[in-house]
Amino acid sequence: QSVLTQPPSASGTPGQRVTISCSGSSSNIESNTVHWYQQVPGSAPKLLIYTNNQRPSGVPDRFSGSKSGTSASLAISGLQSEDEGDYYCSTWDDSLHGVLFGGGTKLTVL
Amino acid sequence: QVQLVESGGGVVQPGRPLRLSCAVSGVSFSGYGMHWVRQAPGKGLEWVAVISYDGTNKNYADSVKGRFTISRDTSKNTLYLQMNSLRHEDTAIYYCAKTLIWLGQSRDAFDIRGQGTMVTVSS
């Protein structure tokens, strides 16, 4: 069981907006920045959002992140079939002195 | 173009050691913290260890503390993970990752760029 809690699955139809939540605590999300990774089937994870809401070069602006208190969210607008895959939130934990990953959310485009 | 190439994986018996390497190119290696992250078959991502850009600070996941050692060789632009007393549950793809910020902190975001190296612990 991960310290960072994500819903195991999410889905949407092409063009829809989908959000994925990530819930933590005062020692991790509340005190540190949150990052999101995307892993499409058969590929290595890729950094999607860093420092709560920043997109690396090449990531479409359909992807956005936010953080409030002990929770964070990833939003994907204009859903496309190539967005199918697993999404992980991540942050530092001040008590564990290490990085945490959420359990991952499997996104299905219907 | 930044490249991270992991190597050293393979099949190893429980209790035996193995050393992974991550060759870094296209960036000034000495200025970035480095992580190891792993993914067991069919499972999610698990953070393993981080080393600061200057090698002075190291942190480990509880699951590997006391068994694994992260290190770096700036002269070779290479990151290492020495894995001792391997267990079945260490079976996973191991990825190395580079922090985003030059001379930053271990808690900064990191980017996984390699394809990983597979470690299978089996008798």
PDB file of N, CA, C and O in Angstrom, chain A residues 31-33 35 37 39 42-47 50-51 88 90 92 94 96-99 101-103, chain B residues 35 37 39 43-47 50 59-60 62 65 95 100 106-115:
ATOM      1  N   SER A  31       4.564  19.507   2.060  1.00  0.00           N
ATOM      2  CA  SER A  31       5.859  20.142   2.304  1.00  0.00           C
ATOM      3  C   SER A  31       6.777  20.192   1.089  1.00  0.00           C
ATOM      4  O   SER A  31       7.829  20.824   1.143  1.00  0.00           O
ATOM      5  N   ASN A  32       6.392  19.502   0.026  1.00  0.00           N
ATOM      6  CA  ASN A  32       7.289  19.387  -1.130  1.00  0.00           C
ATOM      7  C   ASN A  32       6.515  19.518  -2.439  1.00  0.00           C
ATOM      8  O   ASN A  32       5.292  19.508  -2.449  1.00  0.00           O
ATOM      9  N   THR A  33       7.254  19.619  -3.514  1.00  0.00           N
ATOM     10  CA  THR A  33       6.622  19.718  -4.825  1.00  0.00           C
ATOM     11  C   THR A  33       6.279  18.326  -5.353  1.00  0.00           C
ATOM     12  O   THR A  33       6.897  17.330  -4.975  1.00  0.00           O
ATOM     13  N   HIS A  35       5.418  15.725  -8.658  1.00  0.00           N
ATOM     14  CA  HIS A  35       5.762  15.466 -10.060  1.00  0.00           C
ATOM     15  C   HIS A  35       4.893  14.310 -10.563  1.00  0.00           C
ATOM     16  O   HIS A  35       4.433  13.472  -9.773  1.00  0.00           O
ATOM     17  N   TYR A  37       4.489  11.242 -13.686  1.00  0.00           N
ATOM     18  CA  TYR A  37       5.136  10.453 -14.726  1.00  0.00           C
ATOM     19  C   TYR A  37       4.082   9.703 -15.516  1.00  0.00           C
ATOM     20  O   TYR A  37       3.091   9.223 -14.957  1.00  0.00           O
ATOM     21  N   GLN A  39       3.595   6.465 -18.189  1.00  0.00           N
ATOM     22  CA  GLN A  39       4.229   5.260 -18.725  1.00  0.00           C
ATOM     23  C   GLN A  39       3.259   4.582 -19.675  1.00  0.00           C
ATOM     24  O   GLN A  39       2.257   4.009 -19.258  1.00  0.00           O
ATOM     25  N   GLY A  42       4.849  -0.826 -22.523  1.00  0.00           N
ATOM     26  CA  GLY A  42       6.082  -1.254 -23.163  1.00  0.00           C
ATOM     27  C   GLY A  42       7.201  -0.235 -23.166  1.00  0.00           C
ATOM     28  O   GLY A  42       8.265  -0.489 -23.744  1.00  0.00           O
ATOM     29  N   SER A  43       6.972   0.906 -22.526  1.00  0.00           N
ATOM     30  CA  SER A  43       7.986   1.961 -22.520  1.00  0.00           C
ATOM     31  C   SER A  43       8.406   2.331 -21.104  1.00  0.00           C
ATOM     32  O   SER A  43       7.726   2.001 -20.138  1.00  0.00           O
ATOM     33  N   ALA A  44       9.530   3.021 -21.003  1.00  0.00           N
ATOM     34  CA  ALA A  44       9.994   3.521 -19.718  1.00  0.00           C
ATOM     35  C   ALA A  44       9.126   4.707 -19.290  1.00  0.00           C
ATOM     36  O   ALA A  44       8.519   5.381 -20.135  1.00  0.00           O
ATOM     37  N   PRO A  45       9.056   4.972 -17.998  1.00  0.00           N
ATOM     38  CA  PRO A  45       8.302   6.144 -17.534  1.00  0.00           C
ATOM     39  C   PRO A  45       8.920   7.429 -18.073  1.00  0.00           C
ATOM     40  O   PRO A  45      10.126   7.513 -18.293  1.00  0.00           O
ATOM     41  N   LYS A  46       8.053   8.416 -18.252  1.00  0.00           N
ATOM     42  CA  LYS A  46       8.487   9.708 -18.784  1.00  0.00           C
ATOM     43  C   LYS A  46       7.949  10.807 -17.866  1.00  0.00           C
ATOM     44  O   LYS A  46       6.787  10.771 -17.455  1.00  0.00           O
ATOM     45  N   LEU A  47       8.799  11.791 -17.564  1.00  0.00           N
ATOM     46  CA  LEU A  47       8.368  12.908 -16.735  1.00  0.00           C
ATOM     47  C   LEU A  47       7.348  13.747 -17.495  1.00  0.00           C
ATOM     48  O   LEU A  47       7.633  14.218 -18.596  1.00  0.00           O
ATOM     49  N   TYR A  50       6.413  18.555 -13.584  1.00  0.00           N
ATOM     50  CA  TYR A  50       7.313  18.662 -12.446  1.00  0.00           C
ATOM     51  C   TYR A  50       7.019  19.944 -11.660  1.00  0.00           C
ATOM     52  O   TYR A  50       6.399  20.872 -12.181  1.00  0.00           O
ATOM     53  N   THR A  51       7.436  19.947 -10.432  1.00  0.00           N
ATOM     54  CA  THR A  51       7.217  21.093  -9.553  1.00  0.00           C
ATOM     55  C   THR A  51       5.755  21.546  -9.588  1.00  0.00           C
ATOM     56  O   THR A  51       5.448  22.723  -9.834  1.00  0.00           O
ATOM     57  N   TYR A  88       1.778   8.118 -12.619  1.00  0.00           N
ATOM     58  CA  TYR A  88       2.263   8.052 -11.246  1.00  0.00           C
ATOM     59  C   TYR A  88       2.559   9.453 -10.717  1.00  0.00           C
ATOM     60  O   TYR A  88       3.222  10.242 -11.395  1.00  0.00           O
ATOM     61  N   SER A  90       4.540  11.629  -7.665  1.00  0.00           N
ATOM     62  CA  SER A  90       5.766  11.421  -6.905  1.00  0.00           C
ATOM     63  C   SER A  90       6.107  12.688  -6.134  1.00  0.00           C
ATOM     64  O   SER A  90       5.851  13.803  -6.605  1.00  0.00           O
ATOM     65  N   TRP A  92       8.855  14.060  -2.519  1.00  0.00           N
ATOM     66  CA  TRP A  92       9.800  13.734  -1.458  1.00  0.00           C
ATOM     67  C   TRP A  92       9.033  13.623  -0.141  1.00  0.00           C
ATOM     68  O   TRP A  92       8.056  14.339   0.079  1.00  0.00           O
ATOM     69  N   ASP A  94       9.644  14.052   3.914  1.00  0.00           N
ATOM     70  CA  ASP A  94      10.603  14.566   4.894  1.00  0.00           C
ATOM     71  C   ASP A  94      10.842  13.598   6.043  1.00  0.00           C
ATOM     72  O   ASP A  94      11.884  13.636   6.687  1.00  0.00           O
ATOM     73  N   LEU A  96      10.616  10.120   5.775  1.00  0.00           N
ATOM     74  CA  LEU A  96      11.318   8.949   5.250  1.00  0.00           C
ATOM     75  C   LEU A  96      12.655   9.310   4.618  1.00  0.00           C
ATOM     76  O   LEU A  96      13.490   8.433   4.369  1.00  0.00           O
ATOM     77  N   HIS A  97      12.858  10.606   4.364  1.00  0.00           N
ATOM     78  CA  HIS A  97      14.089  11.059   3.690  1.00  0.00           C
ATOM     79  C   HIS A  97      14.282  10.338   2.369  1.00  0.00           C
ATOM     80  O   HIS A  97      15.377   9.825   2.070  1.00  0.00           O
ATOM     81  N   GLY A  98      13.218  10.299   1.608  1.00  0.00           N
ATOM     82  CA  GLY A  98      13.293   9.636   0.314  1.00  0.00           C
ATOM     83  C   GLY A  98      12.119  10.002  -0.568  1.00  0.00           C
ATOM     84  O   GLY A  98      11.234  10.760  -0.174  1.00  0.00           O
ATOM     85  N   VAL A  99      12.142   9.451  -1.757  1.00  0.00           N
ATOM     86  CA  VAL A  99      11.108   9.726  -2.751  1.00  0.00           C
ATOM     87  C   VAL A  99       9.972   8.723  -2.614  1.00  0.00           C
ATOM     88  O   VAL A  99      10.193   7.531  -2.344  1.00  0.00           O
ATOM     89  N   PHE A 101       6.408   7.252  -4.571  1.00  0.00           N
ATOM     90  CA  PHE A 101       5.561   7.179  -5.756  1.00  0.00           C
ATOM     91  C   PHE A 101       4.160   6.751  -5.327  1.00  0.00           C
ATOM     92  O   PHE A 101       4.013   5.947  -4.393  1.00  0.00           O
ATOM     93  N   GLY A 102       3.161   7.277  -6.018  1.00  0.00           N
ATOM     94  CA  GLY A 102       1.825   6.752  -5.830  1.00  0.00           C
ATOM     95  C   GLY A 102       1.738   5.377  -6.470  1.00  0.00           C
ATOM     96  O   GLY A 102       2.628   4.962  -7.213  1.00  0.00           O
ATOM     97  N   GLY A 103       0.656   4.676  -6.181  1.00  0.00           N
ATOM     98  CA  GLY A 103       0.492   3.329  -6.702  1.00  0.00           C
ATOM     99  C   GLY A 103       0.234   3.255  -8.197  1.00  0.00           C
ATOM    100  O   GLY A 103       0.313   2.182  -8.796  1.00  0.00           O
TER     101      GLY A 103
ATOM    102  N   HIS B  35      19.358   9.271  -9.366  1.00  0.00           N
ATOM    103  CA  HIS B  35      18.501   8.306  -8.662  1.00  0.00           C
ATOM    104  C   HIS B  35      18.528   6.953  -9.356  1.00  0.00           C
ATOM    105  O   HIS B  35      18.808   6.856 -10.550  1.00  0.00           O
ATOM    106  N   VAL B  37      15.549   3.950  -9.720  1.00  0.00           N
ATOM    107  CA  VAL B  37      14.132   3.638  -9.553  1.00  0.00           C
ATOM    108  C   VAL B  37      13.919   2.249 -10.146  1.00  0.00           C
ATOM    109  O   VAL B  37      14.536   1.916 -11.164  1.00  0.00           O
ATOM    110  N   GLN B  39      11.082  -1.181 -11.088  1.00  0.00           N
ATOM    111  CA  GLN B  39       9.706  -1.573 -11.362  1.00  0.00           C
ATOM    112  C   GLN B  39       9.644  -3.087 -11.491  1.00  0.00           C
ATOM    113  O   GLN B  39      10.171  -3.649 -12.455  1.00  0.00           O
ATOM    114  N   LYS B  43       4.140  -4.379 -11.812  1.00  0.00           N
ATOM    115  CA  LYS B  43       3.909  -3.524 -10.639  1.00  0.00           C
ATOM    116  C   LYS B  43       4.227  -2.063 -10.938  1.00  0.00           C
ATOM    117  O   LYS B  43       4.639  -1.713 -12.042  1.00  0.00           O
ATOM    118  N   GLY B  44       4.044  -1.224  -9.935  1.00  0.00           N
ATOM    119  CA  GLY B  44       4.290   0.196 -10.087  1.00  0.00           C
ATOM    120  C   GLY B  44       5.746   0.560  -9.864  1.00  0.00           C
ATOM    121  O   GLY B  44       6.609  -0.292  -9.674  1.00  0.00           O
ATOM    122  N   LEU B  45       6.002   1.858  -9.898  1.00  0.00           N
ATOM    123  CA  LEU B  45       7.354   2.367  -9.711  1.00  0.00           C
ATOM    124  C   LEU B  45       7.715   2.382  -8.225  1.00  0.00           C
ATOM    125  O   LEU B  45       6.891   2.698  -7.373  1.00  0.00           O
ATOM    126  N   GLU B  46       8.970   2.054  -7.945  1.00  0.00           N
ATOM    127  CA  GLU B  46       9.486   2.098  -6.575  1.00  0.00           C
ATOM    128  C   GLU B  46      10.834   2.811  -6.592  1.00  0.00           C
ATOM    129  O   GLU B  46      11.755   2.393  -7.306  1.00  0.00           O
ATOM    130  N   TRP B  47      10.942   3.843  -5.811  1.00  0.00           N
ATOM    131  CA  TRP B  47      12.210   4.542  -5.690  1.00  0.00           C
ATOM    132  C   TRP B  47      13.188   3.703  -4.886  1.00  0.00           C
ATOM    133  O   TRP B  47      12.803   3.046  -3.905  1.00  0.00           O
ATOM    134  N   VAL B  50      19.105   7.682  -3.972  1.00  0.00           N
ATOM    135  CA  VAL B  50      19.547   8.937  -4.584  1.00  0.00           C
ATOM    136  C   VAL B  50      20.931   9.281  -4.053  1.00  0.00           C
ATOM    137  O   VAL B  50      21.263   8.986  -2.907  1.00  0.00           O
ATOM    138  N   ASN B  59      20.647   8.654   0.056  1.00  0.00           N
ATOM    139  CA  ASN B  59      19.460   8.198   0.765  1.00  0.00           C
ATOM    140  C   ASN B  59      18.935   6.946   0.090  1.00  0.00           C
ATOM    141  O   ASN B  59      19.073   6.790  -1.127  1.00  0.00           O
ATOM    142  N   TYR B  60      18.331   6.071   0.902  1.00  0.00           N
ATOM    143  CA  TYR B  60      17.876   4.779   0.397  1.00  0.00           C
ATOM    144  C   TYR B  60      16.448   4.479   0.846  1.00  0.00           C
ATOM    145  O   TYR B  60      16.016   4.910   1.925  1.00  0.00           O
ATOM    146  N   ASP B  62      13.759   2.068   2.487  1.00  0.00           N
ATOM    147  CA  ASP B  62      13.913   1.124   3.589  1.00  0.00           C
ATOM    148  C   ASP B  62      14.105  -0.306   3.099  1.00  0.00           C
ATOM    149  O   ASP B  62      14.803  -1.108   3.722  1.00  0.00           O
ATOM    150  N   LYS B  65      17.904  -0.559   2.241  1.00  0.00           N
ATOM    151  CA  LYS B  65      18.894   0.017   3.140  1.00  0.00           C
ATOM    152  C   LYS B  65      19.730  -1.083   3.789  1.00  0.00           C
ATOM    153  O   LYS B  65      19.211  -2.085   4.269  1.00  0.00           O
ATOM    154  N   TYR B  95      15.917   1.494 -13.391  1.00  0.00           N
ATOM    155  CA  TYR B  95      16.148   2.692 -14.193  1.00  0.00           C
ATOM    156  C   TYR B  95      17.017   3.673 -13.424  1.00  0.00           C
ATOM    157  O   TYR B  95      16.838   3.855 -12.216  1.00  0.00           O
ATOM    158  N   LEU B 100      16.626  17.393 -12.337  1.00  0.00           N
ATOM    159  CA  LEU B 100      16.472  18.430 -13.347  1.00  0.00           C
ATOM    160  C   LEU B 100      17.326  19.667 -13.089  1.00  0.00           C
ATOM    161  O   LEU B 100      17.708  20.360 -14.028  1.00  0.00           O
ATOM    162  N   SER B 106      18.505  16.709  -3.568  1.00  0.00           N
ATOM    163  CA  SER B 106      18.056  15.351  -3.869  1.00  0.00           C
ATOM    164  C   SER B 106      16.543  15.268  -4.004  1.00  0.00           C
ATOM    165  O   SER B 106      16.026  14.385  -4.681  1.00  0.00           O
ATOM    166  N   ARG B 107      15.817  16.204  -3.373  1.00  0.00           N
ATOM    167  CA  ARG B 107      14.361  16.161  -3.432  1.00  0.00           C
ATOM    168  C   ARG B 107      13.800  16.766  -4.724  1.00  0.00           C
ATOM    169  O   ARG B 107      12.590  16.755  -4.941  1.00  0.00           O
ATOM    170  N   ASP B 108      14.656  17.293  -5.574  1.00  0.00           N
ATOM    171  CA  ASP B 108      14.188  17.888  -6.830  1.00  0.00           C
ATOM    172  C   ASP B 108      13.639  16.824  -7.778  1.00  0.00           C
ATOM    173  O   ASP B 108      13.962  15.643  -7.672  1.00  0.00           O
ATOM    174  N   ALA B 109      12.858  17.265  -8.728  1.00  0.00           N
ATOM    175  CA  ALA B 109      12.302  16.356  -9.735  1.00  0.00           C
ATOM    176  C   ALA B 109      13.416  15.688 -10.535  1.00  0.00           C
ATOM    177  O   ALA B 109      14.502  16.227 -10.682  1.00  0.00           O
ATOM    178  N   PHE B 110      13.137  14.511 -11.036  1.00  0.00           N
ATOM    179  CA  PHE B 110      14.119  13.808 -11.853  1.00  0.00           C
ATOM    180  C   PHE B 110      13.453  13.224 -13.089  1.00  0.00           C
ATOM    181  O   PHE B 110      12.246  12.990 -13.119  1.00  0.00           O
ATOM    182  N   ASP B 111      14.274  12.993 -14.084  1.00  0.00           N
ATOM    183  CA  ASP B 111      13.789  12.510 -15.370  1.00  0.00           C
ATOM    184  C   ASP B 111      14.384  11.138 -15.647  1.00  0.00           C
ATOM    185  O   ASP B 111      15.600  10.966 -15.608  1.00  0.00           O
ATOM    186  N   ILE B 112      13.517  10.175 -15.936  1.00  0.00           N
ATOM    187  CA  ILE B 112      13.964   8.821 -16.270  1.00  0.00           C
ATOM    188  C   ILE B 112      14.100   8.752 -17.782  1.00  0.00           C
ATOM    189  O   ILE B 112      13.104   8.872 -18.502  1.00  0.00           O
ATOM    190  N   ARG B 113      15.332   8.597 -18.273  1.00  0.00           N
ATOM    191  CA  ARG B 113      15.523   8.654 -19.720  1.00  0.00           C
ATOM    192  C   ARG B 113      15.945   7.333 -20.348  1.00  0.00           C
ATOM    193  O   ARG B 113      15.842   7.164 -21.542  1.00  0.00           O
ATOM    194  N   GLY B 114      16.473   6.398 -19.521  1.00  0.00           N
ATOM    195  CA  GLY B 114      16.956   5.146 -20.090  1.00  0.00           C
ATOM    196  C   GLY B 114      15.854   4.120 -20.250  1.00  0.00           C
ATOM    197  O   GLY B 114      14.705   4.353 -19.853  1.00  0.00           O
ATOM    198  N   GLN B 115      16.215   2.990 -20.816  1.00  0.00           N
ATOM    199  CA  GLN B 115      15.274   1.887 -20.993  1.00  0.00           C
ATOM    200  C   GLN B 115      15.342   0.883 -19.851  1.00  0.00           C
ATOM    201  O   GLN B 115      14.540  -0.043 -19.772  1.00  0.00           O
TER     202      GLN B 115
END
